[in-house]
XYZ file of C-alpha atoms in Angstrom:
676
model
C 91.399 95.389 85.761
C 90.383 92.502 88.024
C 93.467 92.965 90.165
C 92.793 96.731 90.363
C 89.239 96.143 91.542
C 90.601 93.651 94.129
C 93.073 96.333 95.291
C 90.283 98.931 95.672
C 88.386 96.467 97.817
C 91.473 95.775 100.021
C 92.042 99.564 100.179
C 88.515 100.120 101.485
C 88.852 97.313 104.069
C 92.270 98.709 105.173
C 90.913 102.108 106.020
C 87.940 100.526 107.786
C 90.315 98.488 109.926
C 92.485 101.558 110.800
C 89.507 103.455 112.060
C 89.572 102.022 115.632
C 93.171 103.254 116.111
C 92.191 106.752 115.058
C 89.168 106.814 117.318
C 91.239 105.523 120.356
C 94.023 108.076 119.917
C 91.649 111.013 119.228
C 89.516 110.132 122.286
C 92.443 109.866 124.777
C 94.335 112.746 123.215
C 91.469 115.242 123.297
C 89.425 114.123 126.345
C 92.015 112.778 128.771
C 95.315 114.506 127.836
C 93.382 117.516 126.412
C 96.090 118.527 123.987
C 96.369 118.650 120.183
C 99.618 116.938 119.151
C 102.110 119.052 117.229
C 102.631 116.514 114.429
C 98.943 115.814 113.715
C 99.368 116.639 110.003
C 102.248 114.135 109.715
C 100.225 111.534 111.634
C 97.259 111.950 109.288
C 99.393 111.580 106.190
C 101.042 108.569 107.796
C 97.698 106.862 108.371
C 96.779 107.333 104.678
C 100.085 105.739 103.665
C 99.488 102.906 106.168
C 96.153 102.220 104.448
C 97.685 102.039 100.984
C 100.619 99.976 102.220
C 98.362 97.468 103.947
C 96.277 96.971 100.792
C 99.391 96.424 98.644
C 100.787 94.039 101.188
C 97.669 91.888 101.326
C 97.392 91.845 97.546
C 101.007 90.668 97.323
C 100.299 87.902 99.726
C 97.342 86.714 97.635
C 99.194 86.592 94.282
C 102.739 85.792 95.442
C 103.420 84.235 98.859
C 100.282 82.169 99.397
C 100.363 80.418 96.001
C 104.063 79.618 96.041
C 103.993 78.440 99.632
C 101.096 76.082 99.029
C 102.616 74.917 95.721
C 105.881 74.032 97.451
C 104.019 72.168 100.205
C 102.052 70.132 97.585
C 105.163 69.332 95.639
C 106.941 68.140 98.843
C 103.983 66.057 99.802
C 103.947 64.374 96.403
C 107.707 63.705 96.590
C 107.194 61.946 99.938
C 110.770 62.910 100.898
C 110.243 63.553 104.576
C 113.850 64.649 105.258
C 113.706 67.461 102.686
C 110.286 68.577 103.937
C 111.587 68.807 107.501
C 114.757 70.580 106.372
C 112.709 73.106 104.404
C 110.539 73.766 107.473
C 113.629 74.332 109.653
C 115.240 76.729 107.171
C 112.035 78.704 106.734
C 111.812 79.176 110.482
C 115.522 79.898 111.028
C 116.048 82.065 107.967
C 113.081 84.347 108.479
C 113.616 84.753 112.241
C 117.314 85.557 112.202
C 116.538 88.581 109.987
C 113.518 89.757 112.082
C 114.043 93.462 112.976
C 112.044 93.341 116.192
C 114.227 90.417 117.451
C 117.387 92.390 116.642
C 116.194 95.343 118.682
C 115.152 93.294 121.692
C 118.415 91.248 121.570
C 120.510 94.471 121.604
C 118.495 95.881 124.535
C 118.755 92.613 126.435
C 122.589 92.628 125.933
C 122.859 96.197 127.218
C 120.822 95.739 130.393
C 122.195 92.283 131.428
C 125.606 93.462 132.576
C 127.248 91.681 129.722
C 125.915 88.232 130.385
C 123.585 88.001 127.329
C 125.269 88.199 123.956
C 122.920 89.738 121.318
C 124.180 87.619 118.417
C 123.920 84.327 120.420
C 120.450 85.244 121.679
C 119.228 85.785 118.117
C 120.732 82.428 117.057
C 119.072 80.691 119.970
C 115.672 82.186 119.116
C 116.093 81.532 115.382
C 117.078 77.926 116.036
C 114.095 77.504 118.322
C 111.720 78.791 115.654
C 113.376 76.524 113.048
C 112.936 73.565 115.368
C 109.288 74.598 116.005
C 108.441 74.630 112.249
C 110.300 71.282 111.789
C 108.279 69.785 114.693
C 105.044 71.286 113.336
C 105.596 69.855 109.902
C 106.377 66.420 111.434
C 103.064 66.601 113.299
C 101.143 67.340 110.162
C 102.826 64.452 108.264
C 102.107 61.984 111.116
C 98.585 63.394 111.801
C 99.128 63.754 115.573
C 96.592 65.958 117.454
C 98.160 69.381 118.087
C 97.026 69.761 121.699
C 99.308 66.951 122.869
C 102.302 68.907 121.632
C 101.087 72.250 122.951
C 100.201 70.881 126.415
C 103.680 69.258 126.628
C 105.213 72.560 125.567
C 103.287 74.462 128.283
C 104.535 71.962 130.910
C 108.113 72.557 129.750
C 107.721 76.325 129.725
C 106.344 76.336 133.289
C 108.835 73.782 134.527
C 111.832 75.739 133.167
C 110.355 78.955 134.539
C 110.933 77.880 138.144
C 114.691 77.381 137.424
C 115.172 80.464 135.202
C 116.628 83.646 136.664
C 113.934 86.314 137.208
C 115.790 88.752 134.862
C 115.205 86.405 131.870
C 111.582 85.266 132.409
C 109.715 88.275 131.071
C 112.187 88.609 128.178
C 111.750 84.900 127.231
C 107.892 85.218 127.373
C 108.000 88.292 125.214
C 110.309 86.743 122.609
C 107.696 84.075 122.030
C 105.429 86.764 120.661
C 107.756 88.734 118.428
C 109.459 85.973 116.444
C 106.600 85.550 113.916
C 106.770 88.529 111.620
C 104.331 89.966 109.171
C 106.012 88.207 106.199
C 106.792 84.897 108.034
C 103.249 84.218 109.229
C 101.571 83.975 105.787
C 104.312 81.757 104.340
C 104.342 79.403 107.368
C 100.518 79.246 107.241
C 100.634 78.485 103.512
C 103.187 75.696 104.192
C 101.002 74.076 106.843
C 97.751 74.345 104.886
C 99.376 73.161 101.656
C 100.800 70.061 103.387
C 97.539 69.306 105.134
C 95.651 69.681 101.840
C 97.986 67.434 99.913
C 98.420 64.554 102.369
C 95.631 61.993 102.278
C 93.668 61.829 105.499
C 94.594 65.323 106.717
C 92.177 68.120 107.258
C 93.461 71.617 106.261
C 91.462 73.272 109.130
C 92.410 70.775 111.873
C 95.933 69.824 110.702
C 97.020 72.893 108.605
C 97.124 75.437 111.368
C 99.436 75.247 114.368
C 102.883 75.966 113.005
C 102.793 79.546 114.231
C 101.773 78.294 117.708
C 104.879 76.110 117.798
C 107.040 79.072 116.677
C 105.683 81.177 119.573
C 106.119 78.452 122.203
C 109.636 77.076 121.690
C 111.552 80.401 122.080
C 110.170 80.686 125.606
C 111.815 77.303 126.412
C 115.093 77.880 124.577
C 115.644 81.400 125.870
C 115.018 80.427 129.504
C 117.466 77.506 129.187
C 119.942 79.964 127.657
C 119.322 82.328 130.583
C 119.942 79.585 133.087
C 123.245 78.881 131.390
C 124.508 82.445 131.199
C 123.372 83.493 134.710
C 124.838 80.381 136.389
C 127.848 79.488 134.336
C 129.221 82.904 133.436
C 130.104 86.008 135.549
C 129.062 89.471 134.478
C 131.721 91.361 132.554
C 130.829 94.453 134.479
C 128.549 94.977 137.428
C 126.682 98.254 137.222
C 123.407 99.833 138.114
C 121.566 100.321 134.907
C 118.498 102.546 134.805
C 116.056 102.253 131.989
C 114.140 105.365 131.135
C 111.137 105.512 128.938
C 111.841 107.371 125.782
C 109.589 108.680 123.058
C 110.357 107.896 119.433
C 110.896 110.919 117.188
C 108.891 111.518 114.048
C 110.516 109.891 110.995
C 112.763 112.139 108.897
C 111.757 111.371 105.290
C 114.152 111.922 102.427
C 115.537 109.969 99.456
C 118.241 108.347 101.629
C 115.778 107.093 104.302
C 113.364 105.836 101.687
C 116.077 103.804 99.920
C 117.464 102.453 103.198
C 113.975 101.577 104.380
C 113.141 99.647 101.235
C 116.533 97.899 101.375
C 115.828 96.960 104.987
C 112.501 95.328 104.017
C 114.189 93.603 101.075
C 116.774 92.228 103.524
C 113.924 90.768 105.664
C 112.161 89.259 102.690
C 115.309 88.089 100.784
C 115.962 84.974 102.980
C 112.477 83.712 102.302
C 112.813 84.230 98.562
C 116.276 82.563 98.526
C 115.010 79.504 100.383
C 112.048 79.205 98.046
C 114.169 79.522 94.853
C 116.710 76.989 96.261
C 114.136 74.313 97.023
C 112.044 75.018 93.939
C 114.943 74.855 91.373
C 117.644 72.851 93.104
C 115.773 70.326 95.260
C 112.511 69.912 93.390
C 113.993 70.882 90.045
C 110.722 72.417 88.945
C 109.936 75.756 87.415
C 107.642 78.192 89.238
C 104.335 78.608 87.481
C 103.333 82.188 86.697
C 106.764 83.302 87.826
C 106.120 86.915 86.821
C 102.963 87.032 88.990
C 104.823 85.470 91.899
C 107.665 88.041 91.716
C 105.124 90.803 91.347
C 103.498 89.531 94.501
C 106.798 89.628 96.381
C 107.355 93.107 95.030
C 103.969 94.317 96.231
C 104.737 92.771 99.682
C 108.027 94.670 99.867
C 106.465 97.980 98.809
C 103.355 97.545 100.895
C 105.319 96.564 104.010
C 107.699 99.528 103.674
C 104.756 101.941 103.084
C 103.037 100.431 106.161
C 106.107 100.888 108.364
C 106.772 104.377 106.930
C 103.233 105.517 107.615
C 103.472 104.323 111.237
C 106.788 106.118 111.708
C 105.336 109.348 110.360
C 104.101 110.398 113.757
C 101.840 107.558 114.860
C 104.502 105.642 116.846
C 105.798 108.773 118.578
C 102.233 109.983 119.250
C 101.189 106.627 120.725
C 104.325 106.291 122.838
C 103.942 109.911 124.088
C 100.412 109.242 125.088
C 101.394 105.975 126.933
C 104.064 107.875 128.900
C 101.778 110.848 129.723
C 99.038 108.511 130.954
C 101.408 106.447 133.119
C 102.380 109.650 134.951
C 98.790 110.315 135.870
C 97.160 109.401 139.156
C 94.263 107.273 137.809
C 95.199 103.660 137.216
C 91.753 103.035 135.676
C 92.627 105.346 132.776
C 95.836 103.278 132.281
C 93.851 100.081 132.134
C 91.361 101.606 129.767
C 94.069 102.844 127.466
C 95.812 99.472 127.564
C 92.543 97.721 126.589
C 91.706 100.211 123.849
C 95.177 100.338 122.310
C 95.397 96.505 122.351
C 92.103 96.155 120.627
C 92.604 98.847 117.949
C 96.168 97.835 116.969
C 95.220 94.184 116.699
C 92.282 94.936 114.416
C 94.817 96.637 112.081
C 97.451 93.850 112.270
C 98.312 92.690 108.718
C 99.392 89.111 109.734
C 96.124 88.548 111.575
C 94.140 89.658 108.511
C 95.981 87.167 106.340
C 95.410 84.286 108.767
C 91.751 85.138 109.325
C 91.102 85.313 105.622
C 92.772 81.934 105.128
C 90.817 80.443 108.052
C 87.537 81.552 106.450
C 88.551 80.189 103.068
C 89.520 76.682 104.163
C 86.728 76.327 106.783
C 84.219 76.904 103.914
C 82.825 80.012 105.575
C 82.131 78.418 108.929
C 84.736 80.690 110.516
C 83.884 84.354 109.873
C 87.107 86.261 109.307
C 85.886 89.528 110.813
C 84.420 87.791 113.890
C 87.637 85.829 114.350
C 89.669 89.054 114.313
C 87.197 90.649 116.728
C 87.665 87.857 119.283
C 91.453 87.928 118.832
C 91.451 91.660 119.372
C 89.329 91.264 122.508
C 91.863 88.690 123.755
C 94.818 91.047 123.200
C 93.012 93.906 124.811
C 92.146 91.843 127.913
C 95.725 90.480 128.041
C 97.362 93.934 127.873
C 94.992 95.408 130.444
C 95.680 92.475 132.764
C 99.407 92.851 132.158
C 99.228 96.553 133.012
C 97.445 95.553 136.285
C 100.275 93.057 137.067
C 102.845 95.828 136.723
C 100.884 98.247 138.889
C 100.169 95.477 141.449
C 103.681 94.068 141.415
C 102.745 90.383 140.986
C 105.038 87.757 139.435
C 104.417 87.167 135.819
C 104.719 83.384 135.840
C 101.733 82.948 138.173
C 99.547 84.812 135.597
C 101.012 82.849 132.751
C 100.565 79.513 134.491
C 96.908 80.302 135.270
C 96.401 81.278 131.619
C 97.973 78.008 130.362
C 95.666 75.992 132.695
C 92.667 77.853 131.292
C 93.882 77.211 127.688
C 94.332 73.463 128.424
C 90.788 73.189 129.893
C 89.260 74.999 126.934
C 91.212 72.757 124.523
C 89.128 69.782 125.668
C 85.893 71.799 125.364
C 86.378 73.619 122.077
C 85.501 72.099 118.666
C 88.515 70.516 116.971
C 88.629 72.814 113.989
C 89.133 75.928 116.122
C 91.922 74.612 118.353
C 94.904 75.029 115.951
C 93.626 78.425 114.806
C 93.292 79.532 118.412
C 96.918 78.459 119.114
C 98.119 80.264 116.028
C 96.242 83.409 116.947
C 98.575 83.990 119.867
C 101.564 84.305 117.535
C 100.129 86.662 114.973
C 98.822 89.405 117.292
C 102.193 90.892 118.290
C 103.851 92.303 115.182
C 104.541 95.580 113.456
C 101.767 97.640 114.872
C 101.269 96.271 118.372
C 104.787 95.749 119.744
C 106.108 99.334 119.856
C 103.084 100.836 121.604
C 102.763 97.905 124.057
C 106.509 97.866 124.843
C 106.301 101.679 125.487
C 103.362 101.171 127.856
C 105.097 98.434 129.838
C 108.435 100.295 130.272
C 106.593 103.510 130.968
C 104.600 101.927 133.767
C 107.622 100.086 135.275
C 109.662 103.339 135.164
C 106.951 105.552 136.693
C 105.827 103.268 139.583
C 108.052 103.195 142.616
C 109.463 99.783 143.464
C 109.103 98.410 139.989
C 112.153 97.273 137.868
C 111.937 98.062 134.101
C 114.052 94.973 133.447
C 112.010 92.541 135.554
C 108.506 94.207 135.404
C 108.649 96.204 132.155
C 108.741 93.140 129.956
C 105.802 90.668 129.773
C 102.934 92.649 128.167
C 103.582 91.028 124.814
C 103.358 87.593 126.524
C 99.963 88.518 127.853
C 98.911 89.805 124.385
C 99.888 86.375 122.920
C 98.202 84.220 125.593
C 94.678 85.579 125.962
C 93.693 85.477 122.246
C 93.928 81.638 122.510
C 91.328 81.717 125.242
C 88.931 84.101 123.450
C 89.253 82.298 120.103
C 88.435 78.985 121.786
C 85.439 80.625 123.364
C 84.496 81.902 119.897
C 84.617 78.325 118.582
C 82.456 77.101 121.494
C 80.009 79.937 120.907
C 79.762 79.208 117.123
C 79.186 75.550 117.823
C 76.428 76.199 120.383
C 74.678 78.421 117.907
C 74.865 75.697 115.231
C 76.600 77.864 112.668
C 76.978 75.909 109.378
C 79.630 76.160 106.656
C 78.774 77.473 103.220
C 78.636 73.942 101.849
C 76.320 72.772 104.654
C 73.992 75.766 104.062
C 73.996 75.068 100.358
C 73.218 71.395 100.897
C 70.326 72.279 103.196
C 68.979 74.845 100.770
C 68.905 72.308 97.903
C 66.300 70.360 99.833
C 64.010 73.351 100.181
C 64.871 75.353 97.061
C 62.111 77.321 95.471
C 62.053 76.383 91.771
C 58.893 77.980 90.470
C 57.922 76.067 87.243
C 61.569 74.914 86.918
C 60.383 71.960 84.830
C 58.802 74.283 82.279
C 61.279 74.408 79.406
C 59.643 77.556 78.028
C 60.785 79.509 81.068
C 64.269 80.523 82.067
C 65.257 79.702 85.680
C 67.550 82.350 87.146
C 69.466 82.841 90.432
C 68.409 86.163 91.944
C 71.310 88.507 92.734
C 73.686 85.611 92.363
C 72.208 83.924 95.504
C 70.618 80.460 95.836
C 67.101 82.019 95.570
C 65.740 81.005 92.165
C 62.839 82.072 90.018
C 61.439 80.966 86.640
C 60.047 83.515 84.160
C 59.775 84.193 80.450
C 63.064 85.708 79.127
C 65.049 85.448 75.920
C 68.803 84.812 76.091
C 71.654 85.004 73.613
C 75.274 84.051 73.636
C 77.879 86.680 72.698
C 81.231 85.243 71.601
C 84.369 87.467 71.449
C 87.717 86.101 70.185
C 90.612 88.485 70.870
C 94.397 88.394 71.426
C 95.490 87.444 74.948
C 96.688 90.947 75.765
C 93.201 92.398 74.994
C 91.320 90.017 77.280
C 90.943 92.352 80.227
C 90.060 95.336 77.937
C 87.224 93.256 76.402
C 85.924 92.134 79.797
C 86.028 95.623 81.130
C 84.060 96.993 78.099
C 81.423 94.185 78.480
C 81.121 94.918 82.174
C 80.615 98.556 81.400
C 77.775 97.673 79.042
C 76.051 95.606 81.730
C 77.416 92.048 81.352
C 77.483 90.274 84.723
C 79.764 87.326 84.007
C 82.092 85.711 81.468
C 83.607 82.317 80.635
C 87.250 82.587 79.410
C 88.619 79.807 77.155
C 91.917 79.395 75.423
C 91.615 79.858 71.640
C 94.239 78.298 69.282
C 93.749 79.476 65.730
C 95.093 79.528 62.142
C 94.529 82.428 59.817
C 93.720 82.462 56.088
C 97.354 82.317 55.129
C 97.978 79.122 57.149
C 94.809 77.127 56.640
C 95.720 76.125 53.084
C 98.751 74.125 54.308
C 97.995 73.664 57.980
C 100.303 70.572 58.289
C 103.255 72.969 58.096
C 101.668 75.716 60.185
C 101.812 75.748 64.008
C 98.771 76.873 65.969
C 99.167 80.291 67.522
C 98.091 79.843 71.146
C 97.823 83.515 71.918
C 94.169 84.121 71.715
C 91.239 83.845 74.158
C 87.534 83.175 73.616
C 85.194 85.120 75.859
C 81.637 83.716 76.212
C 78.900 86.016 77.565
C 75.380 84.626 78.308
C 73.082 87.635 78.363
C 69.446 88.659 78.046
C 68.883 89.174 74.319
C 68.050 92.897 74.772
C 71.671 93.485 76.068
C 73.505 91.947 73.094
C 73.691 95.071 70.902
C 75.063 97.355 73.640
C 77.635 94.774 74.749
C 78.979 94.054 71.229
C 79.042 97.754 70.406
C 81.015 98.616 73.502
C 83.564 95.824 72.803
C 84.163 96.552 69.128
C 84.500 100.255 69.849
C 86.898 99.737 72.757
C 89.017 97.190 70.890
C 88.670 98.849 67.416
C 87.645 95.416 66.001
C 85.931 96.917 62.941
C 88.858 99.240 62.144
C 92.544 98.681 63.124
C 92.105 96.137 65.997
C 92.173 92.374 65.891
C 89.278 90.185 67.008
C 85.975 88.536 66.095
C 82.612 89.233 67.622
C 79.367 87.419 67.032
C 76.123 86.367 68.781
C 73.411 83.700 68.517
C 70.169 82.943 70.338
C 70.021 80.188 73.014
C 67.072 78.364 74.606
C 66.378 76.304 77.755
C 68.318 78.619 80.012
C 68.624 77.252 83.516
C 70.881 78.393 86.418
C 72.161 81.790 85.195
C 72.522 84.551 87.831
C 70.915 87.969 87.238
C 70.273 91.067 89.343
C 66.729 91.985 90.278
C 67.082 95.036 88.031
C 68.045 93.022 84.991
C 65.192 90.562 85.659
C 62.758 93.457 85.840
C 64.128 95.203 82.755
C 64.591 92.204 80.324
C 61.708 89.854 81.162
C 59.232 89.312 78.236
C 56.227 90.630 80.095
C 58.004 93.858 80.956
C 55.875 96.936 80.167
C 57.707 100.205 79.974
C 56.113 102.824 82.248
C 55.877 106.397 81.051
C 59.143 108.231 80.342
C 59.311 109.343 83.928
C 62.125 108.300 86.282
C 59.832 108.277 89.298
C 57.252 105.995 87.594
C 59.969 103.591 86.484
C 61.375 103.441 90.024
C 57.930 102.839 91.518
C 57.237 100.090 88.948
C 60.517 98.379 89.818
C 59.780 98.535 93.553
C 56.318 96.972 92.948
C 57.935 94.216 90.905
C 60.466 93.466 93.700
C 57.618 93.259 96.217
C 55.617 90.888 94.027
C 58.708 88.741 93.493
C 59.273 88.459 97.256
C 55.636 87.404 97.742
C 55.969 84.670 95.105
C 59.201 83.346 96.613
C 57.692 83.437 100.162
C 54.490 81.728 99.168
C 56.296 78.950 97.307
C 58.674 78.426 100.208
C 55.696 78.079 102.578
C 54.079 75.470 100.301
C 57.222 73.374 100.105
C 57.929 73.529 103.825
């Protein structure tokens, strides 16, 4: 039941995050293009499927990929075998990248438009090896504790230096490949590896040292691919010299049947399988250790597969074709301002719905103790992508060379690196690699090729690529600005806030042992008042635990403590030396206002049939000196000793509760004023 409630929360958040895409498409389709798309029903259904797929994917990450990745990192850190840790990092980078669908598509296109110079298989191997090397280098940095910006700045210098020797046909492709190598599945596992290592190694900070692996994986492909381009364009002759025209094409709406569904799921399994194989190999062969909660971990991987397939299927059900069609129609128009506006809007909306970014932002909030707000981080990243794509569209229209823009961006990143707080720098570097994935790449690529094809004097091969590079660069700048902004405002972490509140906490008569001291609405605002409490104890089989908790929650219980309960029945107690304890029960402890005890016990015994055919024990006893329990304002109002029932009139009861809340606020405010 807990997992289902968590899924419902993720589902609500998913549809909230998809809303910007819907708004952007509706606005441009109805006001600028002024046409209702033919496949609007398919697109609507697709968006619903995307929402469900996104929620399943994120839940799978939480219960499967994140725990196993961090567990492996901790085990490697304890083993202190640096060679195996580095080898694991390389294999994770290489194995997940070589199977990346977006990389395969781009490699095939690059081979077809390079007059035979670029080999698709070799290009994929070069990129995969570069990502493997990047993860290896990033893991080495975490182990040694080196500041990340030294590595990144050295990488930027290499990228820029190689750019001046690389053929112009390869530069845009190399920059774009830096943004598409980190997939939706790879990013969470790589992040879990880095954070797990930084958490386990003494002297490392998970915020400062744990992030950065994704930044390495986005940087090294630019260097390796440009070196590969120098080799193939200078050392090898083209197999066939031909004029190749690239025309912008619009994707067709997905044809859904049993065959396509099966092939789609198998395709996602193929992408996830290398990760699972590497994990199992190192877990059982190298570490020789069983996976804890193996069923939950495999369930998590299953949810990731189903969620990712549903996500991709929903996008293919009209959204891709609709977005690409809009991009091509807008590029044929006469107003470049509309093109820039569309580029900005589509960059912002698709990034806000990016699954990999959601996973990273959530992890950043968790390990920064709330100092980094996950929604604000995603907002700044989305603004960075929007600005980058709009500026990239301007470059294509203007006809400028891409490396001048990129060099200027790198200089800006380096300057901000020395100004931003330390904890935000690795997250900023990583944000450039998580923004260009499943949702963003197709629409951005369509816009770039559409512009380069429609504008006279532009080459789709030289000018059409590069928007993804812009979308990867500018989030680093905006996230660092976010860190500077947060620091200037003096935003504190949850722990810092809690520590400050302890000094000025309002504990009205807290020393009075005749009064119960409660946390109001689960916050750190406390109040003491006369209330009677009781403990309800429920002992049930393990498989009935969630049913019992659900029943208690239905009756109004707000919290529970779960303990393992080993027990011996009547038959075994007589000769317990020969009887093994049956460790298949749980003890549920509920601390409740005494007036709630009857309703909670009744709901549990009826739901679990404890008094008839079901197994279990239920009992209660009064408790005193209650300090620190959390209750809602409504429960405080209803169950305090001095509560006087108003007339049997709903309006009177509501007014009485409102007056009580007002009086409570006055008491808390007055006491705070006295203490300050």
